Short mmCIF file of C-alpha atoms in Angstrom, two decimals:
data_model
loop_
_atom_site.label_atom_id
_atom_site.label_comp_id
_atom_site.label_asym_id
_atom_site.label_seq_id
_atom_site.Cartn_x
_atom_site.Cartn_y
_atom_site.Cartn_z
CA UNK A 1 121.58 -19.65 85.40
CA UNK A 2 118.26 -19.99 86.43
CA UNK A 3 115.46 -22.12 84.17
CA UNK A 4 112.63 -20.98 82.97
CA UNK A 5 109.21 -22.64 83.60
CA UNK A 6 107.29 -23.21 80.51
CA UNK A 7 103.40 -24.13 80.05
CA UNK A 8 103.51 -28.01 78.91
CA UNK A 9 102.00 -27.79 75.20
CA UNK A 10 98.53 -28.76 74.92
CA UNK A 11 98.15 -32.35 73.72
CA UNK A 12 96.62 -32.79 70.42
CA UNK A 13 93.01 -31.64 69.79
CA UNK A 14 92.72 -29.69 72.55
CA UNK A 15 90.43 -26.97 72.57
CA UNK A 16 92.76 -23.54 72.54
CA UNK A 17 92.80 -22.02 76.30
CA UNK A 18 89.81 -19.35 76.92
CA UNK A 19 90.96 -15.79 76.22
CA UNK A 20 89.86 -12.73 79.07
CA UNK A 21 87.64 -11.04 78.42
CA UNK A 22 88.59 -7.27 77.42
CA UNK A 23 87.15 -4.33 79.25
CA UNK A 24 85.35 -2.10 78.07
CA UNK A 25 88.01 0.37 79.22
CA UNK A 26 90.86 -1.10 77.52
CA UNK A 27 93.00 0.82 75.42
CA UNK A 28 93.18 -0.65 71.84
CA UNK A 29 96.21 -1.46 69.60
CA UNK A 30 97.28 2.20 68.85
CA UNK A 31 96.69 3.01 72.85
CA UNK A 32 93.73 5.37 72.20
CA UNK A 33 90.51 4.87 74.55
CA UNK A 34 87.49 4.61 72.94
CA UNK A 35 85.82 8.15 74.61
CA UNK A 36 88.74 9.56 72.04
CA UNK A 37 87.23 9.99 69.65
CA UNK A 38 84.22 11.80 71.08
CA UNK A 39 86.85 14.02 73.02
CA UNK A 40 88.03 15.19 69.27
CA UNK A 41 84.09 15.73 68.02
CA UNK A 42 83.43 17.57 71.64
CA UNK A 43 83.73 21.18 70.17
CA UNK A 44 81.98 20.75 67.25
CA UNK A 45 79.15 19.38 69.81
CA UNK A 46 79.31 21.86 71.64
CA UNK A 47 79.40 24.40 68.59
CA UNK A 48 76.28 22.72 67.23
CA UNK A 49 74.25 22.44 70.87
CA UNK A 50 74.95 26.23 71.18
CA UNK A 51 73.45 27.02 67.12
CA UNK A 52 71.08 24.64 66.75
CA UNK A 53 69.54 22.62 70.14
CA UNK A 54 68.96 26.00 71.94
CA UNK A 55 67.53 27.98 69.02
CA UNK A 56 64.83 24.91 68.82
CA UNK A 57 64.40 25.02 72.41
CA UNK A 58 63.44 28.46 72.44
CA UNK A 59 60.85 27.81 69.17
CA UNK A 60 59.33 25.32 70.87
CA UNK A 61 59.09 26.96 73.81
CA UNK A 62 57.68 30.65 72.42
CA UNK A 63 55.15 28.39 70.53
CA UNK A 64 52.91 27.48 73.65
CA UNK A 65 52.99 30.72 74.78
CA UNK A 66 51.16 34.10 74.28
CA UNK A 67 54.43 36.10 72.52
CA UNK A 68 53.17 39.06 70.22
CA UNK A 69 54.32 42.78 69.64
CA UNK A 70 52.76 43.55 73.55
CA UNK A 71 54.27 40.66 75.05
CA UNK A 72 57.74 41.73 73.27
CA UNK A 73 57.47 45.58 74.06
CA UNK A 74 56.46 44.60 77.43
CA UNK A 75 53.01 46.15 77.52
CA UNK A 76 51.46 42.72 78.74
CA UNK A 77 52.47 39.73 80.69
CA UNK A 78 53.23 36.27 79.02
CA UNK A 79 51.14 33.56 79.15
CA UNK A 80 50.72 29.85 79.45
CA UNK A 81 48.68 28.59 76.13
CA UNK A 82 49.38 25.34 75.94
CA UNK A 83 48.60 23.90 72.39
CA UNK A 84 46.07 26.39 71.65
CA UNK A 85 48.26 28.06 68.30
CA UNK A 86 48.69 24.48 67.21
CA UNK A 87 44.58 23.94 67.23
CA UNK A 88 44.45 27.05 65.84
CA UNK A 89 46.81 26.24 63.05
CA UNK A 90 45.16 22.91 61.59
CA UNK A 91 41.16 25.03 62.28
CA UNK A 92 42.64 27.48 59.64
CA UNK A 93 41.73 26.34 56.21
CA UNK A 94 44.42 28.82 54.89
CA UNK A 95 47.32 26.95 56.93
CA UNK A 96 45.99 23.46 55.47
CA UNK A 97 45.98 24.90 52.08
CA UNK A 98 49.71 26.32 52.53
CA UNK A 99 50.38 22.95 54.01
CA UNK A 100 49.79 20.80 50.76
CA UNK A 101 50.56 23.43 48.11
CA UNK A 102 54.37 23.12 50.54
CA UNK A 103 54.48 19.36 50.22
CA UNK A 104 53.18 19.51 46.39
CA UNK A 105 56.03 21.67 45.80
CA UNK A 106 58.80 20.56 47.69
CA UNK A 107 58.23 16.56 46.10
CA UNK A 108 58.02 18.41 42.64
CA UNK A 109 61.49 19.85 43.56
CA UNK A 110 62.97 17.24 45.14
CA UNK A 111 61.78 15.32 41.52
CA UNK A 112 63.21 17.55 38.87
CA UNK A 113 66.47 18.13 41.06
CA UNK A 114 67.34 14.33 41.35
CA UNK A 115 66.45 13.70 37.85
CA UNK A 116 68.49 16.96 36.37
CA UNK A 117 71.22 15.96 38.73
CA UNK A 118 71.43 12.25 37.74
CA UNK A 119 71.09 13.02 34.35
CA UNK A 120 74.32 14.65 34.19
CA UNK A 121 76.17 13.30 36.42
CA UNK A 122 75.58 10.40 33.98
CA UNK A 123 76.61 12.59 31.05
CA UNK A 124 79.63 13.72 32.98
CA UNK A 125 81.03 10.18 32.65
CA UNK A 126 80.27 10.01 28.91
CA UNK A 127 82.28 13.05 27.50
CA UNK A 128 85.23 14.62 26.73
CA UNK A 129 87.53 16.11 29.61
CA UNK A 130 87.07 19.79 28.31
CA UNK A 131 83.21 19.32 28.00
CA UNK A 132 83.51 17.86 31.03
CA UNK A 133 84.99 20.73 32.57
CA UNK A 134 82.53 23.53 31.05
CA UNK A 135 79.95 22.07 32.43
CA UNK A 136 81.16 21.18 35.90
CA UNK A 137 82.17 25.27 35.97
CA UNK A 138 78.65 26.00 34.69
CA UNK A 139 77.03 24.02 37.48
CA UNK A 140 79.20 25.24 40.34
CA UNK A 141 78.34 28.69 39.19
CA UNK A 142 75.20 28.26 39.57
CA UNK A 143 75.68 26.56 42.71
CA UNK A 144 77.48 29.74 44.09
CA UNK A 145 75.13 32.30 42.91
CA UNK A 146 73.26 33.52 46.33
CA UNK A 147 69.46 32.91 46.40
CA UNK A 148 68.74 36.35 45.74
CA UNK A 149 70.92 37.07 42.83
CA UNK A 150 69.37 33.72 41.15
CA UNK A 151 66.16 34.98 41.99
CA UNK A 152 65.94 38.39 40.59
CA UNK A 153 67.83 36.79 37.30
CA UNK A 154 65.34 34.85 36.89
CA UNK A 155 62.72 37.41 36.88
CA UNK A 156 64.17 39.37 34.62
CA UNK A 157 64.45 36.39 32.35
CA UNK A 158 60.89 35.84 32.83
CA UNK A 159 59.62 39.51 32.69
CA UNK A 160 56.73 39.83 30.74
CA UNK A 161 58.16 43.14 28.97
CA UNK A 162 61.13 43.03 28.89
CA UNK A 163 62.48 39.28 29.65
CA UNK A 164 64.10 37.69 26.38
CA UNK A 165 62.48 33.97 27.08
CA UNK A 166 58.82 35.19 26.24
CA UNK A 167 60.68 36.99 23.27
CA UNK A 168 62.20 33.71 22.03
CA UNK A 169 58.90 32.17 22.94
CA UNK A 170 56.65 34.34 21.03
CA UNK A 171 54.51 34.91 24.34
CA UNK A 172 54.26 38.16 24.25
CA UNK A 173 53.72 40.05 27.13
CA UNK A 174 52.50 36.60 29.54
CA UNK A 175 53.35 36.99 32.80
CA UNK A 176 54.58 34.01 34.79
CA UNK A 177 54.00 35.50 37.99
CA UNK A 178 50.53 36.23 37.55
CA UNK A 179 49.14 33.06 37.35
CA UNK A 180 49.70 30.71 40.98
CA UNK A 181 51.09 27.34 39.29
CA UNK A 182 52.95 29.52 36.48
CA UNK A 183 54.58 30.98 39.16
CA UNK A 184 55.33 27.88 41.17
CA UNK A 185 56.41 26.44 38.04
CA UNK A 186 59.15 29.59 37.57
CA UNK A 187 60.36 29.20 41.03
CA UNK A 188 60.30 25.33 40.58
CA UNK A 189 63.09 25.89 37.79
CA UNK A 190 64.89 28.36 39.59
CA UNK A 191 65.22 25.49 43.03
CA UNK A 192 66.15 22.54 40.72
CA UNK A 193 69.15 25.34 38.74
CA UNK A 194 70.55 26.26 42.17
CA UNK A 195 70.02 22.57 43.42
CA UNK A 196 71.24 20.26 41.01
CA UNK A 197 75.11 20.94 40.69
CA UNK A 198 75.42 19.32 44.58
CA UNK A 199 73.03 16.69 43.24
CA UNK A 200 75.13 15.98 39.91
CA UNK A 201 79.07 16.33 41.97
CA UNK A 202 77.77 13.83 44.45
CA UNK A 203 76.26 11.40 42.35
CA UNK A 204 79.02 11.56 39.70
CA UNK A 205 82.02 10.86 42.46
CA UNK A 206 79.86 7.99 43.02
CA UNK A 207 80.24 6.58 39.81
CA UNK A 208 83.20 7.26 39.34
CA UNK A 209 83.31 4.85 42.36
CA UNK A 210 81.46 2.21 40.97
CA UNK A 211 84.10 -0.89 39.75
CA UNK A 212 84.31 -0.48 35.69
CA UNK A 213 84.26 -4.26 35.58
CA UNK A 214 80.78 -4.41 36.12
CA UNK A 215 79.58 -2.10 34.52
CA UNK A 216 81.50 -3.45 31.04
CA UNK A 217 80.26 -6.75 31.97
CA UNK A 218 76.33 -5.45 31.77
CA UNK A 219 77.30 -3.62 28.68
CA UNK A 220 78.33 -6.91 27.17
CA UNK A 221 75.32 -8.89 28.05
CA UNK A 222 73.02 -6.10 25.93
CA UNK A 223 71.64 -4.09 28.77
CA UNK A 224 71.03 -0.22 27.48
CA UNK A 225 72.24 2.52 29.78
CA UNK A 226 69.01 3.18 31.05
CA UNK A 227 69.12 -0.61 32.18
CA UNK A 228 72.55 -0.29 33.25
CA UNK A 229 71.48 2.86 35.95
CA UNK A 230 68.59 1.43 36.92
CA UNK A 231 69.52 -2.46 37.30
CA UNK A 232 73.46 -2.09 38.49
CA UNK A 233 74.69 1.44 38.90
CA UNK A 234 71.75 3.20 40.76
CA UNK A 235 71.52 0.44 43.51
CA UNK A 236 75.00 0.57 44.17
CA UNK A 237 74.61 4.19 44.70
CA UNK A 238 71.52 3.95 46.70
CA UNK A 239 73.20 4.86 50.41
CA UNK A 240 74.30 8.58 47.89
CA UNK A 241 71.65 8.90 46.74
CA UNK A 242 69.96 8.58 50.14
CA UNK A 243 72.48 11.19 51.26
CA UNK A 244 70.93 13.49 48.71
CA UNK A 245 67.40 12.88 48.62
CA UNK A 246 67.41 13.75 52.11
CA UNK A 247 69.22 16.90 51.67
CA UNK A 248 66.80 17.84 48.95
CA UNK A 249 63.92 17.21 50.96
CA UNK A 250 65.11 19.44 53.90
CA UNK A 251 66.42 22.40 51.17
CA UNK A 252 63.10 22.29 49.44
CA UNK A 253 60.73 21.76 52.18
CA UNK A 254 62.12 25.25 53.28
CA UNK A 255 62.30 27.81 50.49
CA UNK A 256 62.09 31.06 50.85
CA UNK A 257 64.01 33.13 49.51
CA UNK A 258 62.56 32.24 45.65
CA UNK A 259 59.29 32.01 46.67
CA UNK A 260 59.55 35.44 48.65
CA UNK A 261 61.66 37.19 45.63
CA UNK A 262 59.87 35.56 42.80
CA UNK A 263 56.52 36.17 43.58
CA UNK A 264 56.50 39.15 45.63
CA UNK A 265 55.95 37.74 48.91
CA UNK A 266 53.66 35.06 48.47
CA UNK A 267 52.13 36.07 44.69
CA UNK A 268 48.42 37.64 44.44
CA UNK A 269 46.33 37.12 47.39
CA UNK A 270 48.72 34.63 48.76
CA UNK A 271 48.39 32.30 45.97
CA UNK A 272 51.71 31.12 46.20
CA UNK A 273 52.24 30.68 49.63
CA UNK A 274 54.64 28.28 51.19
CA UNK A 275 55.25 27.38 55.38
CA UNK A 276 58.22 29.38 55.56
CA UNK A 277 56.62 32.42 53.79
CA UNK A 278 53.56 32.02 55.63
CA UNK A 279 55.75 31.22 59.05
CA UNK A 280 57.37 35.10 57.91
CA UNK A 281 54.01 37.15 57.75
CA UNK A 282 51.99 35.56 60.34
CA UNK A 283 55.69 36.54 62.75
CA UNK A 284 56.79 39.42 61.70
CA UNK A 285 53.93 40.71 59.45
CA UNK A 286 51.38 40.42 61.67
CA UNK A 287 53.44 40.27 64.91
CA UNK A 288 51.88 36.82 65.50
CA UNK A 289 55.70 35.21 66.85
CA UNK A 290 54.33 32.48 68.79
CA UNK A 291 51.70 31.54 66.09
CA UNK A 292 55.10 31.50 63.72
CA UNK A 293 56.60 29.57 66.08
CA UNK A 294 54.42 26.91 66.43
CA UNK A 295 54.41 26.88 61.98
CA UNK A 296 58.48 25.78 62.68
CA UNK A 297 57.83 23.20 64.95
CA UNK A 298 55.27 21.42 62.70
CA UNK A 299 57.84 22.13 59.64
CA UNK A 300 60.67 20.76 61.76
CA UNK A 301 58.40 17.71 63.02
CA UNK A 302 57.14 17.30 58.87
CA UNK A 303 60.60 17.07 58.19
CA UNK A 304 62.33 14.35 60.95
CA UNK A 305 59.46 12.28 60.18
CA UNK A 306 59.74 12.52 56.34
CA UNK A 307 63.55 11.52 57.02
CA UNK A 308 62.90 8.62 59.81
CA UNK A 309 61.00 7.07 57.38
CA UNK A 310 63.27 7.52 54.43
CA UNK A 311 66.27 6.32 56.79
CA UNK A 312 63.68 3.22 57.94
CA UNK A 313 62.62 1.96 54.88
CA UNK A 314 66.83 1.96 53.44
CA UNK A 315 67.74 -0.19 56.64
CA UNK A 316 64.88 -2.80 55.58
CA UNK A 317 66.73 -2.89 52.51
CA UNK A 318 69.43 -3.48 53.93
CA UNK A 319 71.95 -0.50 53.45
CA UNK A 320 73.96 0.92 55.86
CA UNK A 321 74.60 4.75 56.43
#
C-alpha cells in the first residue's frame, strides 16, 4: 500500500491559504460560460438590429439629405445638406408651436394615465373577486380595441348630432372637435382609456407583491390609504412604476392614430397638430421625406433624453432596474 502525503494543518490563527484567482473564462458551477447567455439572446439581437437599428440608420441618414418626390422618382440627383432641414425646422414658428402643444399633451397623458391606472389598480385590491373580475375584463377590452376602432367610437360618442354624451349633457349640438383644446381634451380621454389597463395590471401585480405585513402595520399606526400609497406602498413600487412612466412617455409622445382620426388630420387649420402628424404631412403630404425625417430624429432624440434623465435621477435614488 502506498501512503498518502497530506498538507500538515495550519497551526492555530493562521491566516487561511490565498485562493487563485478565477478567470474570466472559467466555467461556473452549472458548467455554462458566461458568453451563454448572450449566445441564447443572439437572435433576438439580431431580430431587433434588423427592425429597429437599420430603420434609424436610414432616418437619420435621409434627414441630411435632399430626398423629395424628384429625388424618389429619379428626376434629380441626391444631395449632401448637411443640417440644413434641422435649421430649417427650429426657423419655423409652426414646428416650435407643434413642438410644445406635443410635449403639453403627451405630460397631460402621461398624467391622467398614471393616475387612472393607479387608482384602480388600488381599487382592484379593495373588492370583491367578481367585481374584481368585471373590471379587469372591462380594462383589457379596452386595451385590445385597435386605435382606430377606439377612435371612431369615440367620435361617435362625441358627435355633436347625433353622439348620446352631449344628449346626457344637455349640450346640444357642441362640437368637441371644433374647438383646438376641446379636441385635445377628447383625444386626451380616448389615450388615457386605451392606456390605463397596462398601467392598472402592472401596478396591481405589484401590490399584490408588496409584503401584507407592512402594509397592516401602517394601517395600525393610523395612516389613511392615501398615506399608506404615498408613504409605504408607492416607493416600494417606484422601479414599476418607472417601468411604466417610461412606457407612457414613449406611447404618448407618439400618437397618431387619435389625433389623425379624431380630429381629421390635425383639426382646423392645423390646430391640433402633433410631431407625428406633422412628421406625416410635411412626408407624405407634401413629399417633404427628408424634412419628415429629420422631425423623427428630433422626436427620437426628445425621447432618449426624456428617458436618460428619468433612468438618472431613479439611480440617485438609489433603485436599481
Amino acid at each position: 500500500m502506498t501512503a498518502t502525503a497530506t498538507a500538515p494543518p495550519a497551526p492555530p490563527g493562521a491566516a487561511p491559504p490565498a485562493r487563485r484567482p478565477r478567470s474570466r473564462t472559467a466555467k461556473s458551477r452549472t458548467g455554462t460560460s458566461a458568453w451563454t447567455p448572450w449566445l441564447y439572446l443572439l437572435p433576438a439581437l439580431a431580430v431587433l438590429g434588423a427592425l429597429l437599428v437599420y430603420p434609424v440608420y436610414q432616418l437619420g441618414l435621409i434627414s441630411f439629405l435632399e430626398y423629395t418626390q424628384a429625388q424618389v422618382s429619379g428626376g434629380e440627383p441626391t444631395s449632401f445638406r448637411g443640417l440644413a432641414h434641422y435649421t430649417a425646422l427650429f426657423a419655423d414658428p409652426q414646428f416650435r408651436q407643434v413642438l410644445l402643444a406635443t410635449v403639453v399633451f403627451a405630460a397631460a397623458c402621461v398624467a391622467g394615465t398614471l393616475a387612472v391606472g393607479c387608482a384602480l389598480a388600488v381599487l382592484l385590491t379593495r373588492v370583491r373577486a367578481l367585481p374584481r373580475l368585471a373590471l379587469m375584463l372591462a380594462a383589457l377590452g379596452a386595451w385590445a380595441t385597435p386605435a382606430v376602432t377606439g377612435s371612431t367610437v369615440w367620435v361617435f360618442l362625441f358627435d355633436a348630432d347625433f353622439g348620446p354624451v352631449n344628449k346626457l349633457l344637455g349640450l346640444g349640438d357642441f362640437s368637441w372637435t371644433y374647438g383646438r383644446y376641446s379636441a385635445f381634451a377628447l383625444v386626451l380621454l380616448e389615450v388615457v382609456w386605451c392606456s390605463f389597463p397596462f398601467v392598472m395590471v402592472t401596478v396591481y401585480a405589484g401590490i399584490r407583491a408588496v409584503p401584507t405585513e407592512v402594509l397592516e402595520a401602517a394601517a395600525l399606526d393610523g395612516a389613511s390609504p392615501w398615506r399608506i400609497w404615498r408613504t409605504v406602498t408607492a416607493p416600494l413600487l417606484r422601479p414599476i412604476l418607472a417601468v411604466v412612466t417610461i412606457q407612457s412617455v414613449i406611447w404618448d409622445f407618439k400618437v397618431f392614430t387619435q389625433i389623425y382620426v379624431m380630429t381629421n388630420g390635425g383639426g382646423i387649420a392645423g390646430q391640433n397638430l402633433v410631431l407625428n402628424v406633422y412628421a406625416y404631412q410635411q412626408a407624405f403630404a407634401s413629399s417633404q421625406y427628408s424634412l419628415g425625417a429629420a422631425i423623427g430624429v428630433v422626436m427620437l432624440l426628445l425621447l432618449l433624453a426624456v428617458t436618460l434623465v428619468y433612468l438618472r435621477l431613479l439611480r440617485r435614488q438609489g433603485e436599481d432596474l
